[in-house]
């Protein structure tokens, strides 16, 4: 039996021993106040474990450990070569434990094991290895001053970084924060979502095994209003990095202002437009990309192509192609390696998504494909691909982030209307356009107000390019060398040469 069979994963799931404690100063610990919270398997509809619930007391312990480690200097002052070696070792250990990490991710979130194993965990590993390799490739600067002075410009680690990450790609997005934060010499206190903390807890022991000094990485699972708030308000946290909803992102800015003006870097919500022109080079390929762009990971993707803007003259053939490709995302058991779609994160979220569909119908949208009924019956976690047409840009469907497999389709005529519709949003994370016209591609890419614009693809990219958004999609950038800027301070040293 191998990992291509459902029974293999079911047996591994039954035998899995789950670590469920906090990780502070190099050790697993129960919560100081003894609290726990349940972590469930949304597909199996069972409790996986009771995880230690961090409160403000635990966050304070973790921040203190992080500060002591930073001031001690065995990581913050370590040579670039030493930090590089340690993070590269961590990436190798993650590879060796990839199946366990993938299984934890699938059990925790309900995403298909094929995606955890193929995308999430390899993506997290690539991120850590990429930043390990980047450490000794980044240089300081010498300013062009007069001959009587020498001005050196250097980047120094900011200190203690608080990282708050969401439940949709738990380990991969954690590594998007950990990679650059650790590479630049900082200490980190990581708060994973209470809905998906297991892979981060497991990663902590691998980091210590790789040689990361005690206190450099601490993991404090808990609730946002408790552990997350304590981290955001803490006066000894120098920078806060966050991926999640725009509503929470705004609150974190307030907390920073109420405390020590810590740097706050936010990757928040999205409502990205995928624009299909009549001169689209390949309607079938565009439809396949559009389906994956909204239905992958059950639509729980910040940069999902949730708004499809299709030129009116090709709406019908495009929708028919889209329906065919949506069929590839029929919900199935996440532990079945043939499943391309699993469950939503929990039954409450599934109900919110179903409510958004109903609200769209009440506001006048037309149901083209209904994912509320599917082969798995009344299971509370499943909701399949759903497509609504005749969506007006004023409808909630076009304006609010649903975070589920729900596509809102709007028609347009001509470039100007397409741009107007695409940019008429509070968000600006991503956008895509499909056209054979090279001039149009360049012209519209410049006009679209989004952090990433994809031409004749949807959401391609790798570690070499920055990820983040305009407007209420946040600030700062994850990935690429640009992420290093978020976790460093610029220092000028001016030397007179009299």
Coordinates of C-alpha atoms in Angstrom, one line a residue:
X1 CA 0.0 0.0 0.0
X2 CA 1.3 3.5 -0.8
X3 CA 0.2 7.1 -0.4
X4 CA -1.8 7.0 -3.7
X5 CA -4.5 5.0 -1.8
X6 CA -7.2 6.2 0.5
X7 CA -6.7 3.3 2.9
X8 CA -3.1 4.4 3.5
X9 CA -4.1 7.8 4.7
X10 CA -7.0 6.5 6.8
X11 CA -4.6 4.1 8.6
X12 CA -2.0 6.9 9.1
X13 CA -4.7 9.2 10.4
X14 CA -5.8 6.5 13.0
X15 CA -2.2 6.0 14.1
X16 CA -1.3 9.7 14.3
X17 CA -0.1 11.0 17.6
X18 CA -0.9 14.7 17.7
X19 CA 1.2 17.2 19.7
X20 CA -1.2 19.7 21.2
X21 CA 0.9 21.9 23.6
X22 CA 2.3 25.4 23.3
X23 CA 5.9 25.7 22.3
X24 CA 7.8 28.4 24.3
X25 CA 11.6 28.8 24.7
X26 CA 12.4 25.4 23.1
X27 CA 9.9 23.3 25.1
X28 CA 6.3 22.0 24.7
X29 CA 4.2 23.3 27.6
X30 CA 0.6 23.3 28.7
X31 CA -1.2 26.6 28.9
X32 CA -0.4 28.4 32.2
X33 CA -4.1 28.7 33.1
X34 CA -4.7 25.1 32.0
X35 CA -7.2 26.0 29.3
X36 CA -7.7 24.0 26.1
X37 CA -9.9 24.2 23.0
X38 CA -11.1 21.5 20.6
X39 CA -9.6 21.0 17.2
X40 CA -11.9 19.1 14.8
X41 CA -11.7 17.2 11.6
X42 CA -14.4 18.9 9.5
X43 CA -14.6 15.9 7.1
X44 CA -14.6 13.1 9.7
X45 CA -16.8 15.3 12.0
X46 CA -14.8 14.2 15.0
X47 CA -12.5 15.9 17.6
X48 CA -8.9 15.5 16.7
X49 CA -7.5 16.7 20.0
X50 CA -7.7 19.3 22.7
X51 CA -5.0 22.0 22.1
X52 CA -3.5 24.1 24.8
X53 CA -5.2 27.6 24.8
X54 CA -2.7 30.4 25.1
X55 CA -3.8 33.5 26.9
X56 CA -2.1 36.8 27.6
X57 CA 0.1 35.2 30.3
X58 CA 1.5 32.6 27.8
X59 CA 2.0 35.3 25.1
X60 CA 4.0 37.3 27.6
X61 CA 6.1 34.3 28.4
X62 CA 6.7 33.7 24.7
X63 CA 7.6 37.3 24.0
X64 CA 10.0 37.4 26.9
X65 CA 11.7 34.2 25.6
X66 CA 11.9 35.8 22.2
X67 CA 13.3 39.0 23.5
X68 CA 15.9 37.2 25.6
X69 CA 16.9 35.1 22.6
X70 CA 17.2 38.2 20.5
X71 CA 19.4 40.0 23.0
X72 CA 21.5 36.9 23.7
X73 CA 22.5 37.1 20.0
X74 CA 23.0 33.4 19.2
X75 CA 20.6 33.9 16.3
X76 CA 20.3 37.6 15.8
X77 CA 24.1 38.1 15.7
X78 CA 24.8 34.7 14.1
X79 CA 26.7 34.8 10.8
X80 CA 24.6 34.7 7.6
X81 CA 26.2 31.4 6.8
X82 CA 25.1 29.9 10.1
X83 CA 21.5 31.1 9.8
X84 CA 21.5 29.8 6.2
X85 CA 22.7 26.4 7.3
X86 CA 20.1 26.1 10.0
X87 CA 17.2 27.1 7.8
X88 CA 18.3 24.8 5.1
X89 CA 18.4 22.0 7.6
X90 CA 14.9 22.9 8.7
X91 CA 13.7 22.6 5.1
X92 CA 15.3 19.2 4.8
X93 CA 13.6 18.0 8.0
X94 CA 10.3 19.3 6.7
X95 CA 10.8 17.2 3.6
X96 CA 11.5 14.1 5.7
X97 CA 8.3 14.8 7.7
X98 CA 6.2 15.9 4.6
X99 CA 3.6 13.2 4.8
X100 CA 2.9 13.8 8.5
X101 CA 2.7 17.6 7.9
X102 CA 0.4 17.0 4.9
X103 CA -1.9 14.7 7.0
X104 CA -2.1 17.2 9.8
X105 CA -3.0 19.9 7.3
X106 CA -5.8 17.8 5.7
X107 CA -7.3 16.5 9.0
X108 CA -7.2 20.1 10.4
X109 CA -8.8 21.9 7.5
X110 CA -10.6 19.4 5.3
X111 CA -8.5 20.2 2.2
X112 CA -7.7 17.3 -0.1
X113 CA -4.6 15.3 0.8
X114 CA -3.4 15.5 -2.8
X115 CA -3.2 19.3 -2.4
X116 CA -1.6 19.2 1.0
X117 CA 1.0 16.8 -0.3
X118 CA 1.5 18.4 -3.7
X119 CA 1.1 22.1 -3.0
X120 CA 0.9 23.2 0.7
X121 CA 3.8 21.3 2.2
X122 CA 6.2 21.6 -0.8
X123 CA 5.4 25.3 -0.9
X124 CA 6.2 25.8 2.7
X125 CA 9.5 23.9 2.2
X126 CA 10.4 25.9 -0.9
X127 CA 9.8 29.1 1.1
X128 CA 12.1 28.2 4.0
X129 CA 14.8 27.0 1.6
X130 CA 14.5 30.0 -0.6
X131 CA 15.0 32.4 2.3
X132 CA 17.9 30.3 3.6
X133 CA 19.6 30.7 0.2
X134 CA 18.8 34.5 0.2
X135 CA 20.5 35.2 3.5
X136 CA 24.0 35.7 2.1
X137 CA 22.8 37.2 -1.1
X138 CA 21.6 40.5 0.3
X139 CA 24.1 43.4 0.6
X140 CA 24.1 46.8 2.3
X141 CA 24.8 50.0 0.5
X142 CA 27.3 52.9 0.4
X143 CA 25.6 56.2 -0.3
X144 CA 27.1 58.6 -2.9
X145 CA 28.3 61.2 -0.5
X146 CA 31.3 63.6 -0.9
X147 CA 34.9 62.6 -0.5
X148 CA 35.0 63.8 3.1
X149 CA 32.5 61.3 4.4
X150 CA 31.4 57.7 4.2
X151 CA 27.8 56.8 4.6
X152 CA 26.9 53.1 5.2
X153 CA 23.3 51.9 4.9
X154 CA 22.6 48.6 6.6
X155 CA 19.6 46.5 7.4
X156 CA 19.3 45.2 11.0
X157 CA 16.7 42.7 12.4
X158 CA 13.7 44.5 13.9
X159 CA 13.7 42.4 17.0
X160 CA 10.6 40.4 18.2
X161 CA 8.1 39.6 15.4
X162 CA 4.5 38.6 16.2
X163 CA 3.0 36.5 13.3
X164 CA -0.7 35.8 13.2
X165 CA -1.7 33.4 10.4
X166 CA -5.0 32.1 9.1
X167 CA -6.5 28.6 8.6
X168 CA -6.7 28.3 4.8
X169 CA -3.1 27.5 4.1
X170 CA -1.8 27.1 7.7
X171 CA 1.8 26.0 7.3
X172 CA 2.5 27.6 3.9
X173 CA 1.4 31.1 5.1
X174 CA 3.2 30.6 8.4
X175 CA 6.4 29.9 6.4
X176 CA 5.8 33.0 4.3
X177 CA 6.2 34.9 7.6
X178 CA 8.8 32.7 9.3
X179 CA 11.2 32.5 6.2
X180 CA 12.0 36.2 5.9
X181 CA 11.6 37.0 9.7
X182 CA 14.1 34.3 10.7
X183 CA 16.4 34.8 7.8
X184 CA 17.0 38.4 8.9
X185 CA 17.8 37.4 12.5
X186 CA 14.6 38.1 14.3
X187 CA 12.8 36.1 17.0
X188 CA 9.2 35.1 16.3
X189 CA 6.1 34.4 18.3
X190 CA 3.7 32.6 15.9
X191 CA 0.0 32.5 16.6
X192 CA -1.7 30.0 14.3
X193 CA -5.5 30.0 13.9
X194 CA -7.4 28.2 16.5
X195 CA -9.0 26.3 13.6
X196 CA -5.7 24.9 12.3
X197 CA -2.8 25.0 14.7
X198 CA -1.5 21.4 14.4
X199 CA 1.1 21.8 11.6
X200 CA 2.6 24.9 13.3
X201 CA 2.9 23.1 16.6
X202 CA 4.6 20.2 14.8
X203 CA 7.0 22.5 13.0
X204 CA 8.3 23.9 16.2
X205 CA 10.1 20.7 17.2
X206 CA 11.6 20.4 13.7
X207 CA 13.0 24.0 14.0
X208 CA 14.7 23.1 17.3
X209 CA 16.0 19.9 15.8
X210 CA 17.4 21.9 12.9
X211 CA 19.4 24.0 15.4
X212 CA 17.3 27.1 15.9
X213 CA 18.2 28.4 19.4
X214 CA 15.7 28.2 22.2
X215 CA 13.3 31.2 22.2
X216 CA 13.8 32.1 18.5
X217 CA 10.6 30.4 17.5
X218 CA 7.6 30.2 19.8
X219 CA 4.1 28.9 18.9
X220 CA 1.1 30.1 20.9
X221 CA -2.2 28.6 19.6
X222 CA -5.2 30.4 20.9
X223 CA -8.1 32.7 20.0
X224 CA -7.7 36.0 18.2
X225 CA -9.6 38.0 20.8
X226 CA -7.3 36.6 23.5
X227 CA -3.8 35.5 22.4
X228 CA -3.9 37.5 19.1
X229 CA -5.0 40.7 20.9
X230 CA -2.3 40.2 23.6
X231 CA 0.4 39.8 20.9
X232 CA -0.8 42.9 19.0
X233 CA -0.9 45.0 22.1
X234 CA 2.4 43.8 23.6
X235 CA 4.9 46.6 24.1
X236 CA 7.8 44.3 23.5
X237 CA 6.7 43.2 20.1
X238 CA 8.5 45.2 17.4
X239 CA 6.6 44.1 14.3
X240 CA 3.4 42.3 13.6
X241 CA 2.7 40.4 10.4
X242 CA -0.7 39.1 9.6
X243 CA -2.7 37.3 7.0
X244 CA -6.5 37.2 7.4
X245 CA -9.6 39.2 7.1
X246 CA -9.7 43.0 6.5
X247 CA -11.9 43.5 9.6
X248 CA -9.2 41.9 11.9
X249 CA -6.4 43.7 9.9
X250 CA -8.0 47.1 10.8
X251 CA -8.2 46.2 14.4
X252 CA -4.5 45.2 14.5
X253 CA -3.6 48.7 13.3
X254 CA -5.6 50.2 16.1
X255 CA -3.8 47.9 18.6
X256 CA -0.5 49.0 17.3
X257 CA -1.5 52.7 17.8
X258 CA -2.7 52.0 21.3
X259 CA 0.6 50.3 22.3
X260 CA 4.1 50.9 21.0
X261 CA 3.5 51.9 17.3
X262 CA 4.9 48.5 16.2
X263 CA 5.3 48.0 12.5
X264 CA 2.1 46.2 11.2
X265 CA 2.2 44.3 7.9
X266 CA -1.1 43.1 6.6
X267 CA -2.3 40.7 3.9
X268 CA -6.0 41.0 4.1
X269 CA -9.1 40.2 2.1
X270 CA -9.7 40.1 -1.7
X271 CA -12.4 40.2 -4.3
X272 CA -10.3 39.7 -7.4
X273 CA -11.6 40.2 -10.9
X274 CA -10.8 37.7 -13.7
X275 CA -11.5 39.5 -17.0
X276 CA -12.2 37.4 -20.1
X277 CA -12.1 39.4 -23.4
X278 CA -13.7 38.1 -26.6
X279 CA -10.2 37.7 -28.1
X280 CA -9.2 35.4 -25.3
X281 CA -6.5 33.1 -26.9
X282 CA -8.1 29.9 -25.6
X283 CA -11.6 29.8 -24.1
X284 CA -11.2 26.3 -22.8
X285 CA -7.9 27.1 -21.0
X286 CA -9.3 30.3 -19.6
X287 CA -12.4 28.5 -18.3
X288 CA -10.1 25.8 -16.7
X289 CA -8.1 28.5 -15.0
X290 CA -11.2 30.4 -13.9
X291 CA -12.6 27.2 -12.3
X292 CA -9.3 26.5 -10.5
X293 CA -9.1 30.1 -9.6
X294 CA -12.3 30.0 -7.6
X295 CA -12.9 26.4 -6.6
X296 CA -9.3 25.3 -5.6
X297 CA -9.1 24.9 -1.8
X298 CA -12.9 25.1 -1.7
X299 CA -12.7 28.7 -2.6
X300 CA -11.0 29.6 0.7
X301 CA -8.2 31.6 -1.0
X302 CA -7.7 35.3 -0.4
X303 CA -6.7 35.9 -4.0
X304 CA -9.4 33.6 -5.5
X305 CA -10.9 34.9 -8.8
X306 CA -14.2 35.4 -7.2
X307 CA -15.5 37.9 -9.8
X308 CA -15.6 36.7 -13.4
X309 CA -16.0 39.6 -15.9
X310 CA -16.7 38.1 -19.3
X311 CA -17.3 40.0 -22.5
X312 CA -20.9 39.7 -23.4
X313 CA -20.4 38.3 -26.9
X314 CA -18.7 35.1 -25.5
X315 CA -20.6 34.7 -22.3
X316 CA -22.6 31.6 -23.3
X317 CA -19.7 29.5 -24.7
X318 CA -17.5 30.5 -21.9
X319 CA -20.1 29.5 -19.2
X320 CA -20.6 26.1 -20.8
X321 CA -16.8 25.5 -20.8
X322 CA -16.7 26.7 -17.2
X323 CA -19.4 24.3 -16.2
X324 CA -17.4 21.4 -17.6
X325 CA -14.3 22.3 -15.7
X326 CA -16.2 23.0 -12.5
X327 CA -17.1 19.3 -12.5
X328 CA -13.5 18.5 -11.8
X329 CA -14.0 20.0 -8.3
X330 CA -16.8 17.7 -7.1
X331 CA -16.4 17.4 -3.3
X332 CA -15.0 14.2 -1.9
X333 CA -13.3 12.6 1.1
X334 CA -10.1 14.7 1.8
X335 CA -8.2 11.5 2.6
X336 CA -9.0 10.1 -0.8
X337 CA -6.0 11.0 -3.1
X338 CA -8.4 11.3 -6.0
X339 CA -10.5 14.1 -4.4
X340 CA -9.8 17.6 -5.8
X341 CA -12.2 19.3 -3.4
X342 CA -12.8 18.6 0.3
X343 CA -14.8 20.3 3.0
X344 CA -15.0 23.9 4.1
X345 CA -13.2 24.7 7.3
X346 CA -16.2 24.0 9.5
X347 CA -20.0 23.8 9.5
X348 CA -20.4 27.5 10.7
X349 CA -18.4 28.7 7.7
X350 CA -20.3 26.5 5.3
X351 CA -23.5 28.1 6.6
X352 CA -22.1 31.6 6.0
X353 CA -21.2 30.7 2.4
X354 CA -24.7 29.2 1.9
X355 CA -26.3 32.3 3.3
X356 CA -24.2 34.5 0.9
X357 CA -25.6 32.4 -2.0
X358 CA -29.1 32.9 -0.8
X359 CA -28.6 36.6 -0.4
X360 CA -27.3 36.8 -3.9
X361 CA -30.4 35.1 -5.3
X362 CA -32.6 37.5 -3.3
X363 CA -30.8 40.5 -4.8
X364 CA -31.5 39.3 -8.3
X365 CA -28.6 37.0 -9.4
X366 CA -29.3 33.9 -11.4
X367 CA -28.2 30.5 -10.3
X368 CA -26.2 28.8 -13.0
X369 CA -24.5 26.0 -11.0
X370 CA -25.7 25.0 -7.5
X371 CA -23.1 23.5 -5.2
X372 CA -25.3 23.3 -2.1
X373 CA -26.4 19.8 -3.2
X374 CA -23.7 17.3 -3.9
X375 CA -23.0 13.6 -3.8
X376 CA -22.1 13.6 -0.1
X377 CA -25.6 14.5 1.1
X378 CA -26.3 16.4 4.2
X379 CA -22.7 16.5 5.6
X380 CA -22.3 19.9 7.2
X381 CA -18.9 20.6 5.8
X382 CA -19.3 20.1 2.1
X383 CA -20.4 22.8 -0.4
X384 CA -19.5 22.3 -4.1
X385 CA -18.8 24.7 -7.0
X386 CA -21.5 27.4 -7.3
X387 CA -21.8 29.9 -10.1
X388 CA -24.2 32.9 -10.2
X389 CA -24.7 35.0 -13.3
X390 CA -26.4 38.4 -13.9
X391 CA -24.5 39.8 -10.9
X392 CA -24.6 43.6 -10.6
X393 CA -21.5 45.3 -9.1
X394 CA -23.7 46.7 -6.4
X395 CA -24.7 43.3 -5.1
X396 CA -23.1 41.8 -2.0
X397 CA -21.9 39.0 -4.2
X398 CA -19.7 41.4 -6.1
X399 CA -18.5 43.4 -3.1
X400 CA -18.1 41.1 0.0
X401 CA -15.5 38.4 0.4
X402 CA -17.4 35.1 0.7
X403 CA -14.3 32.9 1.1
X404 CA -16.0 29.9 -0.5
X405 CA -16.5 28.2 -3.9
X406 CA -18.9 30.9 -5.2
X407 CA -18.3 32.7 -8.5
X408 CA -20.1 35.9 -9.4
X409 CA -20.4 36.5 -13.1
X410 CA -20.8 39.9 -14.7
X411 CA -20.8 40.8 -18.4
X412 CA -19.1 43.8 -19.9
X413 CA -18.6 45.5 -23.3
X414 CA -15.2 47.1 -24.0
X415 CA -12.1 47.9 -22.1
X416 CA -13.3 50.9 -20.2
X417 CA -16.3 49.1 -18.7
X418 CA -14.1 46.1 -17.8
X419 CA -11.6 48.3 -16.0
X420 CA -14.3 50.3 -14.2
X421 CA -16.0 47.1 -13.0
X422 CA -12.7 45.5 -11.9
X423 CA -11.5 48.5 -10.0
X424 CA -14.8 49.2 -8.4
X425 CA -13.9 47.3 -5.2
X426 CA -12.6 48.0 -1.7
X427 CA -10.0 45.4 -2.4
X428 CA -7.0 45.2 -4.7
X429 CA -5.2 41.9 -4.1
X430 CA -5.2 40.3 -7.6
X431 CA -6.7 40.7 -11.1
X432 CA -6.4 38.8 -14.4
X433 CA -7.1 39.4 -18.0
X434 CA -7.2 37.2 -21.0
X435 CA -6.5 38.6 -24.4
X436 CA -4.4 38.1 -27.6
X437 CA -3.8 41.8 -27.8
X438 CA -0.3 42.6 -26.4
X439 CA -1.0 46.3 -26.2
X440 CA -4.2 45.7 -24.4
X441 CA -2.5 43.4 -22.0
X442 CA 0.1 46.1 -21.1
X443 CA -2.4 49.0 -21.1
X444 CA -4.9 47.3 -18.8
X445 CA -2.3 45.8 -16.5
X446 CA -1.1 49.4 -15.7
X447 CA -4.7 50.5 -15.0
X448 CA -5.8 47.6 -12.8
X449 CA -5.4 48.5 -9.1
X450 CA -4.1 45.2 -7.8
X451 CA -0.9 43.9 -6.3
X452 CA -0.7 41.1 -8.8
X453 CA -2.0 41.2 -12.4
X454 CA -2.0 37.9 -14.3
X455 CA -2.2 37.9 -18.1
X456 CA -3.5 34.7 -19.8
X457 CA -3.2 32.8 -16.5
X458 CA -4.7 33.0 -13.1
X459 CA -2.5 33.2 -9.9
X460 CA 0.7 31.8 -11.4
X461 CA 3.9 32.8 -9.6
X462 CA 6.6 31.5 -7.3
X463 CA 8.9 32.6 -4.4
X464 CA 10.7 35.2 -6.6
X465 CA 7.7 37.6 -6.9
X466 CA 6.1 39.6 -4.1
X467 CA 2.5 38.9 -3.0
X468 CA 0.2 41.5 -1.5
X469 CA -2.4 44.0 -2.3
X470 CA -3.6 47.6 -2.8
X471 CA -6.4 49.3 -0.9
X472 CA -8.0 47.3 1.8
X473 CA -6.2 44.1 0.8
X474 CA -3.3 45.3 3.0
X475 CA 0.2 46.6 2.9
X476 CA 3.7 45.2 2.7
X477 CA 4.5 42.1 0.7
X478 CA 5.1 38.4 1.3
X479 CA 7.5 36.4 -0.7
X480 CA 10.6 37.6 -2.7
X481 CA 13.4 39.7 -1.4
X482 CA 10.9 42.5 -0.8
X483 CA 9.5 40.6 2.2
X484 CA 12.9 41.1 4.0
X485 CA 12.2 44.8 4.2
X486 CA 9.2 44.1 6.5
X487 CA 11.4 42.6 9.2
X488 CA 14.4 44.9 9.2
X489 CA 15.3 48.4 10.2
X490 CA 17.4 50.6 7.9
X491 CA 20.4 52.1 9.7
X492 CA 22.6 54.9 8.3
X493 CA 26.1 55.1 9.7
X494 CA 27.8 58.4 8.7
X495 CA 31.5 58.6 9.1
X496 CA 33.5 61.9 8.7
X497 CA 36.8 61.4 7.0
X498 CA 38.5 64.6 8.2

